mmCIF file with all atom_site columns, C-alpha atoms and ligand atoms in Angstrom:
data_model
loop_
_atom_site.group_PDB
_atom_site.id
_atom_site.type_symbol
_atom_site.label_atom_id
_atom_site.label_alt_id
_atom_site.label_comp_id
_atom_site.label_asym_id
_atom_site.label_entity_id
_atom_site.label_seq_id
_atom_site.pdbx_PDB_ins_code
_atom_site.Cartn_x
_atom_site.Cartn_y
_atom_site.Cartn_z
_atom_site.occupancy
_atom_site.B_iso_or_equiv
_atom_site.pdbx_formal_charge
_atom_site.auth_seq_id
_atom_site.auth_comp_id
_atom_site.auth_asym_id
_atom_site.auth_atom_id
_atom_site.pdbx_PDB_model_num
ATOM   1   C CA  . MET A 1 1   ? -39.805 38.783 56.811 1.00 65.00 ? 1   MET A CA  1
ATOM   2   C CA  . SER A 1 2   ? -38.041 41.735 58.436 1.00 79.00 ? 2   SER A CA  1
ATOM   3   C CA  . GLY A 1 3   ? -34.522 43.275 57.673 1.00 91.00 ? 3   GLY A CA  1
ATOM   4   C CA  . LEU A 1 4   ? -31.310 42.282 58.595 1.00 98.00 ? 4   LEU A CA  1
ATOM   5   C CA  . LEU A 1 5   ? -27.762 42.719 58.237 1.00 98.00 ? 5   LEU A CA  1
ATOM   6   C CA  . LEU A 1 6   ? -25.616 40.184 56.972 1.00 98.00 ? 6   LEU A CA  1
ATOM   7   C CA  . VAL A 1 7   ? -22.278 40.409 57.014 1.00 98.00 ? 7   VAL A CA  1
ATOM   8   C CA  . ILE A 1 8   ? -19.819 37.877 55.022 1.00 98.00 ? 8   ILE A CA  1
ATOM   9   C CA  . SER A 1 9   ? -16.306 37.178 55.155 1.00 97.00 ? 9   SER A CA  1
ATOM   10  C CA  . GLY A 1 10  ? -13.247 35.300 54.418 1.00 96.00 ? 10  GLY A CA  1
ATOM   11  C CA  . PRO A 1 11  ? -9.794  34.941 52.991 1.00 91.00 ? 11  PRO A CA  1
ATOM   12  C CA  . SER A 1 12  ? -9.160  36.070 49.530 1.00 83.00 ? 12  SER A CA  1
ATOM   13  C CA  . GLY A 1 13  ? -9.400  32.153 47.825 1.00 80.00 ? 13  GLY A CA  1
ATOM   14  C CA  . ALA A 1 14  ? -12.302 30.973 49.963 1.00 87.00 ? 14  ALA A CA  1
ATOM   15  C CA  . GLY A 1 15  ? -15.241 32.010 47.684 1.00 90.00 ? 15  GLY A CA  1
ATOM   16  C CA  . LYS A 1 16  ? -17.226 34.317 49.482 1.00 94.00 ? 16  LYS A CA  1
ATOM   17  C CA  . THR A 1 17  ? -17.951 36.724 47.021 1.00 94.00 ? 17  THR A CA  1
ATOM   18  C CA  . THR A 1 18  ? -19.242 34.200 44.588 1.00 95.00 ? 18  THR A CA  1
ATOM   19  C CA  . ILE A 1 19  ? -21.220 32.669 48.160 1.00 97.00 ? 19  ILE A CA  1
ATOM   20  C CA  . ALA A 1 20  ? -22.401 36.529 48.810 1.00 97.00 ? 20  ALA A CA  1
ATOM   21  C CA  . ARG A 1 21  ? -23.846 36.796 44.896 1.00 96.00 ? 21  ARG A CA  1
ATOM   22  C CA  . GLU A 1 22  ? -25.370 34.044 45.108 1.00 97.00 ? 22  GLU A CA  1
ATOM   23  C CA  . VAL A 1 23  ? -27.324 34.440 48.750 1.00 97.00 ? 23  VAL A CA  1
ATOM   24  C CA  . GLU A 1 24  ? -28.067 38.442 46.946 1.00 97.00 ? 24  GLU A CA  1
ATOM   25  C CA  . LYS A 1 25  ? -29.800 36.064 43.903 1.00 97.00 ? 25  LYS A CA  1
ATOM   26  C CA  . ALA A 1 26  ? -31.870 34.270 46.510 1.00 97.00 ? 26  ALA A CA  1
ATOM   27  C CA  . PHE A 1 27  ? -34.235 36.859 47.866 1.00 97.00 ? 27  PHE A CA  1
ATOM   28  C CA  . GLU A 1 28  ? -36.561 39.305 46.406 1.00 96.00 ? 28  GLU A CA  1
ATOM   29  C CA  . ASP A 1 29  ? -35.629 41.741 48.876 1.00 97.00 ? 29  ASP A CA  1
ATOM   30  C CA  . ALA A 1 30  ? -31.504 41.349 49.140 1.00 98.00 ? 30  ALA A CA  1
ATOM   31  C CA  . VAL A 1 31  ? -29.440 44.886 48.752 1.00 97.00 ? 31  VAL A CA  1
ATOM   32  C CA  . PHE A 1 32  ? -25.740 44.611 47.702 1.00 97.00 ? 32  PHE A CA  1
ATOM   33  C CA  . SER A 1 33  ? -23.562 47.101 49.843 1.00 98.00 ? 33  SER A CA  1
ATOM   34  C CA  . VAL A 1 34  ? -21.862 48.959 47.486 1.00 98.00 ? 34  VAL A CA  1
ATOM   35  C CA  . SER A 1 35  ? -18.290 49.904 48.794 1.00 98.00 ? 35  SER A CA  1
ATOM   36  C CA  . VAL A 1 36  ? -16.389 52.548 48.386 1.00 98.00 ? 36  VAL A CA  1
ATOM   37  C CA  . THR A 1 37  ? -12.072 51.581 47.623 1.00 98.00 ? 37  THR A CA  1
ATOM   38  C CA  . THR A 1 38  ? -9.202  53.588 47.067 1.00 97.00 ? 38  THR A CA  1
ATOM   39  C CA  . ARG A 1 39  ? -7.222  50.646 45.022 1.00 95.00 ? 39  ARG A CA  1
ATOM   40  C CA  . ALA A 1 40  ? -7.437  50.297 41.555 1.00 94.00 ? 40  ALA A CA  1
ATOM   41  C CA  . ARG A 1 41  ? -10.473 49.751 39.226 1.00 95.00 ? 41  ARG A CA  1
ATOM   42  C CA  . THR A 1 42  ? -9.447  45.854 37.371 1.00 92.00 ? 42  THR A CA  1
ATOM   43  C CA  . VAL A 1 43  ? -11.069 44.926 34.297 1.00 93.00 ? 43  VAL A CA  1
ATOM   44  C CA  . LYS A 1 44  ? -12.818 42.557 35.699 1.00 90.00 ? 44  LYS A CA  1
ATOM   45  C CA  . ASP A 1 45  ? -14.801 45.663 38.614 1.00 94.00 ? 45  ASP A CA  1
ATOM   46  C CA  . ARG A 1 46  ? -17.775 47.218 37.702 1.00 95.00 ? 46  ARG A CA  1
ATOM   47  C CA  . GLU A 1 47  ? -17.882 50.356 38.755 1.00 96.00 ? 47  GLU A CA  1
ATOM   48  C CA  . GLY A 1 48  ? -21.096 51.432 40.804 1.00 96.00 ? 48  GLY A CA  1
ATOM   49  C CA  . VAL A 1 49  ? -21.549 47.450 40.850 1.00 96.00 ? 49  VAL A CA  1
ATOM   50  C CA  . ASP A 1 50  ? -18.846 45.735 42.768 1.00 95.00 ? 50  ASP A CA  1
ATOM   51  C CA  . TYR A 1 51  ? -17.212 48.589 44.266 1.00 97.00 ? 51  TYR A CA  1
ATOM   52  C CA  . ARG A 1 52  ? -17.215 52.747 43.858 1.00 98.00 ? 52  ARG A CA  1
ATOM   53  C CA  . PHE A 1 53  ? -13.761 53.617 42.967 1.00 98.00 ? 53  PHE A CA  1
ATOM   54  C CA  . VAL A 1 54  ? -12.965 56.733 44.585 1.00 98.00 ? 54  VAL A CA  1
ATOM   55  C CA  . SER A 1 55  ? -9.611  58.934 45.041 1.00 97.00 ? 55  SER A CA  1
ATOM   56  C CA  . GLU A 1 56  ? -7.746  59.105 48.628 1.00 96.00 ? 56  GLU A CA  1
ATOM   57  C CA  . ASP A 1 57  ? -9.212  62.606 48.759 1.00 97.00 ? 57  ASP A CA  1
ATOM   58  C CA  . GLU A 1 58  ? -12.827 61.619 48.494 1.00 98.00 ? 58  GLU A CA  1
ATOM   59  C CA  . PHE A 1 59  ? -12.109 58.243 50.678 1.00 98.00 ? 59  PHE A CA  1
ATOM   60  C CA  . ASP A 1 60  ? -10.602 61.184 53.471 1.00 97.00 ? 60  ASP A CA  1
ATOM   61  C CA  . ARG A 1 61  ? -14.038 63.417 52.915 1.00 98.00 ? 61  ARG A CA  1
ATOM   62  C CA  . MET A 1 62  ? -16.467 60.353 53.893 1.00 98.00 ? 62  MET A CA  1
ATOM   63  C CA  . VAL A 1 63  ? -14.010 59.123 56.893 1.00 97.00 ? 63  VAL A CA  1
ATOM   64  C CA  . GLY A 1 64  ? -14.243 62.624 58.430 1.00 98.00 ? 64  GLY A CA  1
ATOM   65  C CA  . GLU A 1 65  ? -18.383 63.309 57.629 1.00 98.00 ? 65  GLU A CA  1
ATOM   66  C CA  . GLY A 1 66  ? -19.245 60.494 59.082 1.00 97.00 ? 66  GLY A CA  1
ATOM   67  C CA  . GLU A 1 67  ? -20.407 58.736 55.574 1.00 98.00 ? 67  GLU A CA  1
ATOM   68  C CA  . LEU A 1 68  ? -18.510 55.706 56.599 1.00 98.00 ? 68  LEU A CA  1
ATOM   69  C CA  . LEU A 1 69  ? -20.524 52.502 58.758 1.00 98.00 ? 69  LEU A CA  1
ATOM   70  C CA  . GLU A 1 70  ? -16.892 50.508 58.673 1.00 98.00 ? 70  GLU A CA  1
ATOM   71  C CA  . TRP A 1 71  ? -13.456 50.908 56.882 1.00 98.00 ? 71  TRP A CA  1
ATOM   72  C CA  . ALA A 1 72  ? -10.672 49.194 56.885 1.00 96.00 ? 72  ALA A CA  1
ATOM   73  C CA  . GLY A 1 73  ? -7.009  49.632 55.460 1.00 92.00 ? 73  GLY A CA  1
ATOM   74  C CA  . VAL A 1 74  ? -6.307  46.084 53.191 1.00 79.00 ? 74  VAL A CA  1
ATOM   75  C CA  . PHE A 1 75  ? -3.618  45.271 51.153 1.00 73.00 ? 75  PHE A CA  1
ATOM   76  C CA  . GLU A 1 76  ? -2.542  48.590 51.531 1.00 83.00 ? 76  GLU A CA  1
ATOM   77  C CA  . ARG A 1 77  ? -5.668  50.311 50.215 1.00 93.00 ? 77  ARG A CA  1
ATOM   78  C CA  . ARG A 1 78  ? -8.568  51.378 52.182 1.00 97.00 ? 78  ARG A CA  1
ATOM   79  C CA  . TYR A 1 79  ? -12.170 50.365 51.648 1.00 97.00 ? 79  TYR A CA  1
ATOM   80  C CA  . GLY A 1 80  ? -15.722 51.136 53.477 1.00 98.00 ? 80  GLY A CA  1
ATOM   81  C CA  . THR A 1 81  ? -19.208 50.806 53.413 1.00 98.00 ? 81  THR A CA  1
ATOM   82  C CA  . PRO A 1 82  ? -21.154 54.078 52.918 1.00 98.00 ? 82  PRO A CA  1
ATOM   83  C CA  . ARG A 1 83  ? -23.524 54.785 56.185 1.00 97.00 ? 83  ARG A CA  1
ATOM   84  C CA  . GLY A 1 84  ? -26.883 55.942 54.251 1.00 97.00 ? 84  GLY A CA  1
ATOM   85  C CA  . PRO A 1 85  ? -27.682 53.255 51.933 1.00 97.00 ? 85  PRO A CA  1
ATOM   86  C CA  . VAL A 1 86  ? -27.113 50.052 54.548 1.00 97.00 ? 86  VAL A CA  1
ATOM   87  C CA  . GLU A 1 87  ? -29.854 52.161 56.777 1.00 96.00 ? 87  GLU A CA  1
ATOM   88  C CA  . ASP A 1 88  ? -32.223 53.519 54.491 1.00 97.00 ? 88  ASP A CA  1
ATOM   89  C CA  . ALA A 1 89  ? -32.475 49.420 53.099 1.00 97.00 ? 89  ALA A CA  1
ATOM   90  C CA  . LEU A 1 90  ? -32.708 47.739 56.601 1.00 97.00 ? 90  LEU A CA  1
ATOM   91  C CA  . ALA A 1 91  ? -35.127 50.597 57.515 1.00 96.00 ? 91  ALA A CA  1
ATOM   92  C CA  . ARG A 1 92  ? -37.546 49.465 54.717 1.00 96.00 ? 92  ARG A CA  1
ATOM   93  C CA  . GLY A 1 93  ? -37.058 45.746 55.966 1.00 96.00 ? 93  GLY A CA  1
ATOM   94  C CA  . LYS A 1 94  ? -34.620 44.506 53.586 1.00 98.00 ? 94  LYS A CA  1
ATOM   95  C CA  . LEU A 1 95  ? -31.445 41.706 53.707 1.00 98.00 ? 95  LEU A CA  1
ATOM   96  C CA  . VAL A 1 96  ? -28.523 44.063 52.935 1.00 98.00 ? 96  VAL A CA  1
ATOM   97  C CA  . ILE A 1 97  ? -24.990 42.033 51.850 1.00 98.00 ? 97  ILE A CA  1
ATOM   98  C CA  . LEU A 1 98  ? -22.008 43.269 53.306 1.00 98.00 ? 98  LEU A CA  1
ATOM   99  C CA  . GLU A 1 99  ? -19.018 41.337 52.034 1.00 97.00 ? 99  GLU A CA  1
ATOM   100 C CA  . ILE A 1 100 ? -16.580 42.961 54.330 1.00 97.00 ? 100 ILE A CA  1
ATOM   101 C CA  . ASP A 1 101 ? -12.418 41.767 55.938 1.00 93.00 ? 101 ASP A CA  1
ATOM   102 C CA  . VAL A 1 102 ? -12.665 40.888 59.743 1.00 94.00 ? 102 VAL A CA  1
ATOM   103 C CA  . ARG A 1 103 ? -11.647 44.456 61.290 1.00 94.00 ? 103 ARG A CA  1
ATOM   104 C CA  . GLY A 1 104 ? -14.799 46.077 59.051 1.00 96.00 ? 104 GLY A CA  1
ATOM   105 C CA  . ALA A 1 105 ? -17.079 42.743 60.714 1.00 97.00 ? 105 ALA A CA  1
ATOM   106 C CA  . GLY A 1 106 ? -15.781 43.893 64.022 1.00 96.00 ? 106 GLY A CA  1
ATOM   107 C CA  . GLN A 1 107 ? -16.713 48.008 63.766 1.00 97.00 ? 107 GLN A CA  1
ATOM   108 C CA  . VAL A 1 108 ? -20.298 46.828 62.350 1.00 98.00 ? 108 VAL A CA  1
ATOM   109 C CA  . LYS A 1 109 ? -21.328 44.755 65.322 1.00 97.00 ? 109 LYS A CA  1
ATOM   110 C CA  . GLU A 1 110 ? -19.756 46.883 67.701 1.00 95.00 ? 110 GLU A CA  1
ATOM   111 C CA  . LYS A 1 111 ? -22.773 49.556 66.299 1.00 95.00 ? 111 LYS A CA  1
ATOM   112 C CA  . MET A 1 112 ? -25.718 47.302 64.701 1.00 93.00 ? 112 MET A CA  1
ATOM   113 C CA  . ALA A 1 113 ? -25.651 44.229 67.174 1.00 86.00 ? 113 ALA A CA  1
ATOM   114 C CA  . GLY A 1 114 ? -28.038 42.485 65.738 1.00 92.00 ? 114 GLY A CA  1
ATOM   115 C CA  . MET A 1 115 ? -26.079 41.776 62.501 1.00 97.00 ? 115 MET A CA  1
ATOM   116 C CA  . TYR A 1 116 ? -25.270 38.036 61.594 1.00 98.00 ? 116 TYR A CA  1
ATOM   117 C CA  . GLY A 1 117 ? -22.280 37.116 60.692 1.00 98.00 ? 117 GLY A CA  1
ATOM   118 C CA  . VAL A 1 118 ? -21.337 34.118 58.183 1.00 98.00 ? 118 VAL A CA  1
ATOM   119 C CA  . PHE A 1 119 ? -17.574 33.459 57.765 1.00 98.00 ? 119 PHE A CA  1
ATOM   120 C CA  . VAL A 1 120 ? -16.585 31.307 54.605 1.00 98.00 ? 120 VAL A CA  1
ATOM   121 C CA  . LEU A 1 121 ? -13.489 29.107 55.338 1.00 97.00 ? 121 LEU A CA  1
ATOM   122 C CA  . PRO A 1 122 ? -11.582 27.103 52.285 1.00 95.00 ? 122 PRO A CA  1
ATOM   123 C CA  . PRO A 1 123 ? -11.901 23.371 53.319 1.00 94.00 ? 123 PRO A CA  1
ATOM   124 C CA  . SER A 1 124 ? -7.863  23.145 54.175 1.00 93.00 ? 124 SER A CA  1
ATOM   125 C CA  . GLU A 1 125 ? -4.820  25.160 53.762 1.00 90.00 ? 125 GLU A CA  1
ATOM   126 C CA  . GLU A 1 126 ? -3.215  22.879 51.229 1.00 93.00 ? 126 GLU A CA  1
ATOM   127 C CA  . GLU A 1 127 ? -6.043  23.689 49.125 1.00 92.00 ? 127 GLU A CA  1
ATOM   128 C CA  . LEU A 1 128 ? -6.553  27.640 49.871 1.00 91.00 ? 128 LEU A CA  1
ATOM   129 C CA  . LEU A 1 129 ? -2.914  27.744 48.304 1.00 92.00 ? 129 LEU A CA  1
ATOM   130 C CA  . ARG A 1 130 ? -3.815  25.429 45.604 1.00 91.00 ? 130 ARG A CA  1
ATOM   131 C CA  . ARG A 1 131 ? -6.751  27.943 44.785 1.00 88.00 ? 131 ARG A CA  1
ATOM   132 C CA  . LEU A 1 132 ? -5.141  31.225 45.333 1.00 88.00 ? 132 LEU A CA  1
ATOM   133 C CA  . ARG A 1 133 ? -2.466  29.192 42.795 1.00 89.00 ? 133 ARG A CA  1
ATOM   134 C CA  . ASP A 1 134 ? -4.984  28.420 40.351 1.00 87.00 ? 134 ASP A CA  1
ATOM   135 C CA  . ARG A 1 135 ? -6.179  32.318 40.257 1.00 76.00 ? 135 ARG A CA  1
ATOM   136 C CA  . GLN A 1 136 ? -2.761  33.106 38.284 1.00 70.00 ? 136 GLN A CA  1
ATOM   137 C CA  . ARG A 1 137 ? -3.397  35.984 39.201 1.00 72.00 ? 137 ARG A CA  1
ATOM   138 C CA  . GLU A 1 138 ? -0.424  36.974 41.553 1.00 80.00 ? 138 GLU A CA  1
ATOM   139 C CA  . ASP A 1 139 ? 3.728   36.056 41.308 1.00 88.00 ? 139 ASP A CA  1
ATOM   140 C CA  . GLU A 1 140 ? 4.270   33.347 44.085 1.00 90.00 ? 140 GLU A CA  1
ATOM   141 C CA  . GLN A 1 141 ? 5.573   36.268 46.308 1.00 92.00 ? 141 GLN A CA  1
ATOM   142 C CA  . THR A 1 142 ? 2.305   37.435 46.765 1.00 88.00 ? 142 THR A CA  1
ATOM   143 C CA  . ILE A 1 143 ? 0.395   34.381 46.964 1.00 90.00 ? 143 ILE A CA  1
ATOM   144 C CA  . GLN A 1 144 ? 2.765   33.559 49.636 1.00 92.00 ? 144 GLN A CA  1
ATOM   145 C CA  . LYS A 1 145 ? 1.722   36.909 51.374 1.00 90.00 ? 145 LYS A CA  1
ATOM   146 C CA  . ARG A 1 146 ? -2.168  36.636 50.854 1.00 88.00 ? 146 ARG A CA  1
ATOM   147 C CA  . PHE A 1 147 ? -1.808  32.857 51.953 1.00 92.00 ? 147 PHE A CA  1
ATOM   148 C CA  . ARG A 1 148 ? -0.542  34.346 55.533 1.00 93.00 ? 148 ARG A CA  1
ATOM   149 C CA  . GLU A 1 149 ? -2.805  37.172 55.408 1.00 90.00 ? 149 GLU A CA  1
ATOM   150 C CA  . ALA A 1 150 ? -5.716  34.593 55.234 1.00 92.00 ? 150 ALA A CA  1
ATOM   151 C CA  . THR A 1 151 ? -4.573  32.279 57.941 1.00 94.00 ? 151 THR A CA  1
ATOM   152 C CA  . ARG A 1 152 ? -4.096  35.143 59.948 1.00 93.00 ? 152 ARG A CA  1
ATOM   153 C CA  . GLU A 1 153 ? -7.681  36.225 59.232 1.00 93.00 ? 153 GLU A CA  1
ATOM   154 C CA  . ILE A 1 154 ? -8.952  32.556 59.831 1.00 95.00 ? 154 ILE A CA  1
ATOM   155 C CA  . GLU A 1 155 ? -7.641  32.172 63.511 1.00 95.00 ? 155 GLU A CA  1
ATOM   156 C CA  . GLU A 1 156 ? -8.448  36.134 64.160 1.00 94.00 ? 156 GLU A CA  1
ATOM   157 C CA  . ALA A 1 157 ? -12.217 35.632 63.043 1.00 96.00 ? 157 ALA A CA  1
ATOM   158 C CA  . LYS A 1 158 ? -11.999 32.187 64.905 1.00 95.00 ? 158 LYS A CA  1
ATOM   159 C CA  . ALA A 1 159 ? -11.066 33.938 68.175 1.00 94.00 ? 159 ALA A CA  1
ATOM   160 C CA  . GLY A 1 160 ? -13.611 37.286 67.764 1.00 84.00 ? 160 GLY A CA  1
ATOM   161 C CA  . GLY A 1 161 ? -16.940 36.468 68.731 1.00 90.00 ? 161 GLY A CA  1
ATOM   162 C CA  . VAL A 1 162 ? -18.025 38.548 65.415 1.00 96.00 ? 162 VAL A CA  1
ATOM   163 C CA  . TYR A 1 163 ? -19.565 35.767 63.025 1.00 98.00 ? 163 TYR A CA  1
ATOM   164 C CA  . ASP A 1 164 ? -22.269 33.669 64.202 1.00 97.00 ? 164 ASP A CA  1
ATOM   165 C CA  . ALA A 1 165 ? -21.182 31.260 61.729 1.00 98.00 ? 165 ALA A CA  1
ATOM   166 C CA  . PHE A 1 166 ? -18.298 29.144 60.102 1.00 98.00 ? 166 PHE A CA  1
ATOM   167 C CA  . VAL A 1 167 ? -19.465 27.812 56.369 1.00 98.00 ? 167 VAL A CA  1
ATOM   168 C CA  . VAL A 1 168 ? -16.777 25.513 54.414 1.00 97.00 ? 168 VAL A CA  1
ATOM   169 C CA  . ASN A 1 169 ? -16.898 26.173 51.291 1.00 96.00 ? 169 ASN A CA  1
ATOM   170 C CA  . ASP A 1 170 ? -16.213 22.019 49.958 1.00 94.00 ? 170 ASP A CA  1
ATOM   171 C CA  . ASP A 1 171 ? -18.859 22.810 47.043 1.00 95.00 ? 171 ASP A CA  1
ATOM   172 C CA  . LEU A 1 172 ? -19.747 25.826 45.737 1.00 95.00 ? 172 LEU A CA  1
ATOM   173 C CA  . GLU A 1 173 ? -23.685 24.681 45.808 1.00 96.00 ? 173 GLU A CA  1
ATOM   174 C CA  . ARG A 1 174 ? -24.031 23.252 48.889 1.00 98.00 ? 174 ARG A CA  1
ATOM   175 C CA  . ALA A 1 175 ? -22.091 25.747 50.821 1.00 98.00 ? 175 ALA A CA  1
ATOM   176 C CA  . VAL A 1 176 ? -24.864 28.872 49.298 1.00 98.00 ? 176 VAL A CA  1
ATOM   177 C CA  . ALA A 1 177 ? -27.373 26.255 50.286 1.00 98.00 ? 177 ALA A CA  1
ATOM   178 C CA  . GLU A 1 178 ? -26.203 26.499 54.084 1.00 98.00 ? 178 GLU A CA  1
ATOM   179 C CA  . THR A 1 179 ? -25.726 30.257 54.053 1.00 98.00 ? 179 THR A CA  1
ATOM   180 C CA  . VAL A 1 180 ? -29.527 30.637 52.960 1.00 98.00 ? 180 VAL A CA  1
ATOM   181 C CA  . GLY A 1 181 ? -30.551 27.989 55.063 1.00 98.00 ? 181 GLY A CA  1
ATOM   182 C CA  . LEU A 1 182 ? -29.000 30.222 57.859 1.00 98.00 ? 182 LEU A CA  1
ATOM   183 C CA  . VAL A 1 183 ? -30.444 33.490 56.676 1.00 97.00 ? 183 VAL A CA  1
ATOM   184 C CA  . ARG A 1 184 ? -33.834 32.052 56.159 1.00 96.00 ? 184 ARG A CA  1
ATOM   185 C CA  . LEU A 1 185 ? -33.517 30.884 59.940 1.00 96.00 ? 185 LEU A CA  1
ATOM   186 C CA  . ARG A 1 186 ? -32.443 34.152 61.357 1.00 95.00 ? 186 ARG A CA  1
ATOM   187 C CA  . ARG A 1 187 ? -35.106 35.870 59.625 1.00 92.00 ? 187 ARG A CA  1
ATOM   188 C CA  . GLY A 1 188 ? -37.685 33.678 60.549 1.00 82.00 ? 188 GLY A CA  1
HETATM 189 P P1  . 5GP B 2 .   ? -10.867 42.902 46.848 1.00 78.00 ? 1   5GP B P1  1
HETATM 190 O O1  . 5GP B 2 .   ? -9.887  43.799 46.398 1.00 78.00 ? 1   5GP B O1  1
HETATM 191 O O2  . 5GP B 2 .   ? -9.815  41.946 45.945 1.00 78.00 ? 1   5GP B O2  1
HETATM 192 O O3  . 5GP B 2 .   ? -11.991 42.671 45.683 1.00 78.00 ? 1   5GP B O3  1
HETATM 193 O O4  . 5GP B 2 .   ? -11.034 43.365 48.551 1.00 78.00 ? 1   5GP B O4  1
HETATM 194 C C1  . 5GP B 2 .   ? -10.252 43.048 49.238 1.00 78.00 ? 1   5GP B C1  1
HETATM 195 C C2  . 5GP B 2 .   ? -10.413 42.710 50.313 1.00 78.00 ? 1   5GP B C2  1
HETATM 196 O O5  . 5GP B 2 .   ? -11.590 43.806 50.817 1.00 78.00 ? 1   5GP B O5  1
HETATM 197 C C3  . 5GP B 2 .   ? -11.735 41.384 50.670 1.00 78.00 ? 1   5GP B C3  1
HETATM 198 O O6  . 5GP B 2 .   ? -11.575 41.040 51.760 1.00 78.00 ? 1   5GP B O6  1
HETATM 199 C C4  . 5GP B 2 .   ? -13.154 42.448 51.199 1.00 78.00 ? 1   5GP B C4  1
HETATM 200 O O7  . 5GP B 2 .   ? -13.445 41.362 51.759 1.00 78.00 ? 1   5GP B O7  1
HETATM 201 C C5  . 5GP B 2 .   ? -12.502 43.636 51.533 1.00 78.00 ? 1   5GP B C5  1
HETATM 202 N N1  . 5GP B 2 .   ? -13.997 44.579 51.896 1.00 78.00 ? 1   5GP B N1  1
HETATM 203 C C6  . 5GP B 2 .   ? -14.230 44.930 50.228 1.00 78.00 ? 1   5GP B C6  1
HETATM 204 N N2  . 5GP B 2 .   ? -14.911 45.654 50.445 1.00 78.00 ? 1   5GP B N2  1
HETATM 205 C C7  . 5GP B 2 .   ? -14.649 46.455 52.253 1.00 78.00 ? 1   5GP B C7  1
HETATM 206 C C8  . 5GP B 2 .   ? -15.772 47.320 52.716 1.00 78.00 ? 1   5GP B C8  1
HETATM 207 O O8  . 5GP B 2 .   ? -15.977 48.230 52.778 1.00 78.00 ? 1   5GP B O8  1
HETATM 208 N N3  . 5GP B 2 .   ? -14.641 47.109 54.367 1.00 78.00 ? 1   5GP B N3  1
HETATM 209 C C9  . 5GP B 2 .   ? -14.004 46.730 54.555 1.00 78.00 ? 1   5GP B C9  1
HETATM 210 N N4  . 5GP B 2 .   ? -13.952 46.223 55.525 1.00 78.00 ? 1   5GP B N4  1
HETATM 211 N N5  . 5GP B 2 .   ? -13.631 45.521 53.916 1.00 78.00 ? 1   5GP B N5  1
HETATM 212 C C10 . 5GP B 2 .   ? -13.746 45.469 52.297 1.00 78.00 ? 1   5GP B C10 1
#
């Protein structure tokens, strides 16, 4: 199978991280791109696996030296994709998975026309709001902010022409199977 750059995006609460990790498990040669971020590490985060946590200065340095394939500010923090590991893995014919936001995906599309973009949608706006509340991670004000951000991101994704497929996460197993099927088809 040939190399493929797979970009998975979606609003928080849509289940994109779970889907991205399940797709990673489904392909023997999958490589998950570990982003750098300036956001604070939480107890759930595994350093070097989920993210590489860097200082604002280190992030500035990486931007300045052109080490990032793309980067964007999300919720007042910066996130970026280190270029080297992505290019190396693609050169070796691997499936490279990027879980990044809509603006980052737009930047990747401009640089790497062959990218395959999948946008994960919640079944409905009501369900998205319910899932954001269920996480009990944030206060209502923050939940409302995330919800507005999510609806804006969905509109942007639908209008942008960056994504090749929209997968509705109504049922996790089904959504994973659909995404895996799409990737298989694309790789040929
Ligand atoms: P979280 O902090 O909840 O893990 O992620 C917040 C948002 O940042 C998500 O929408 C996620 O897709 C996005 N994100 C994570 N890594 C990157 C990256 O390297 N680049 C860009 N552009 N967005 C990222």
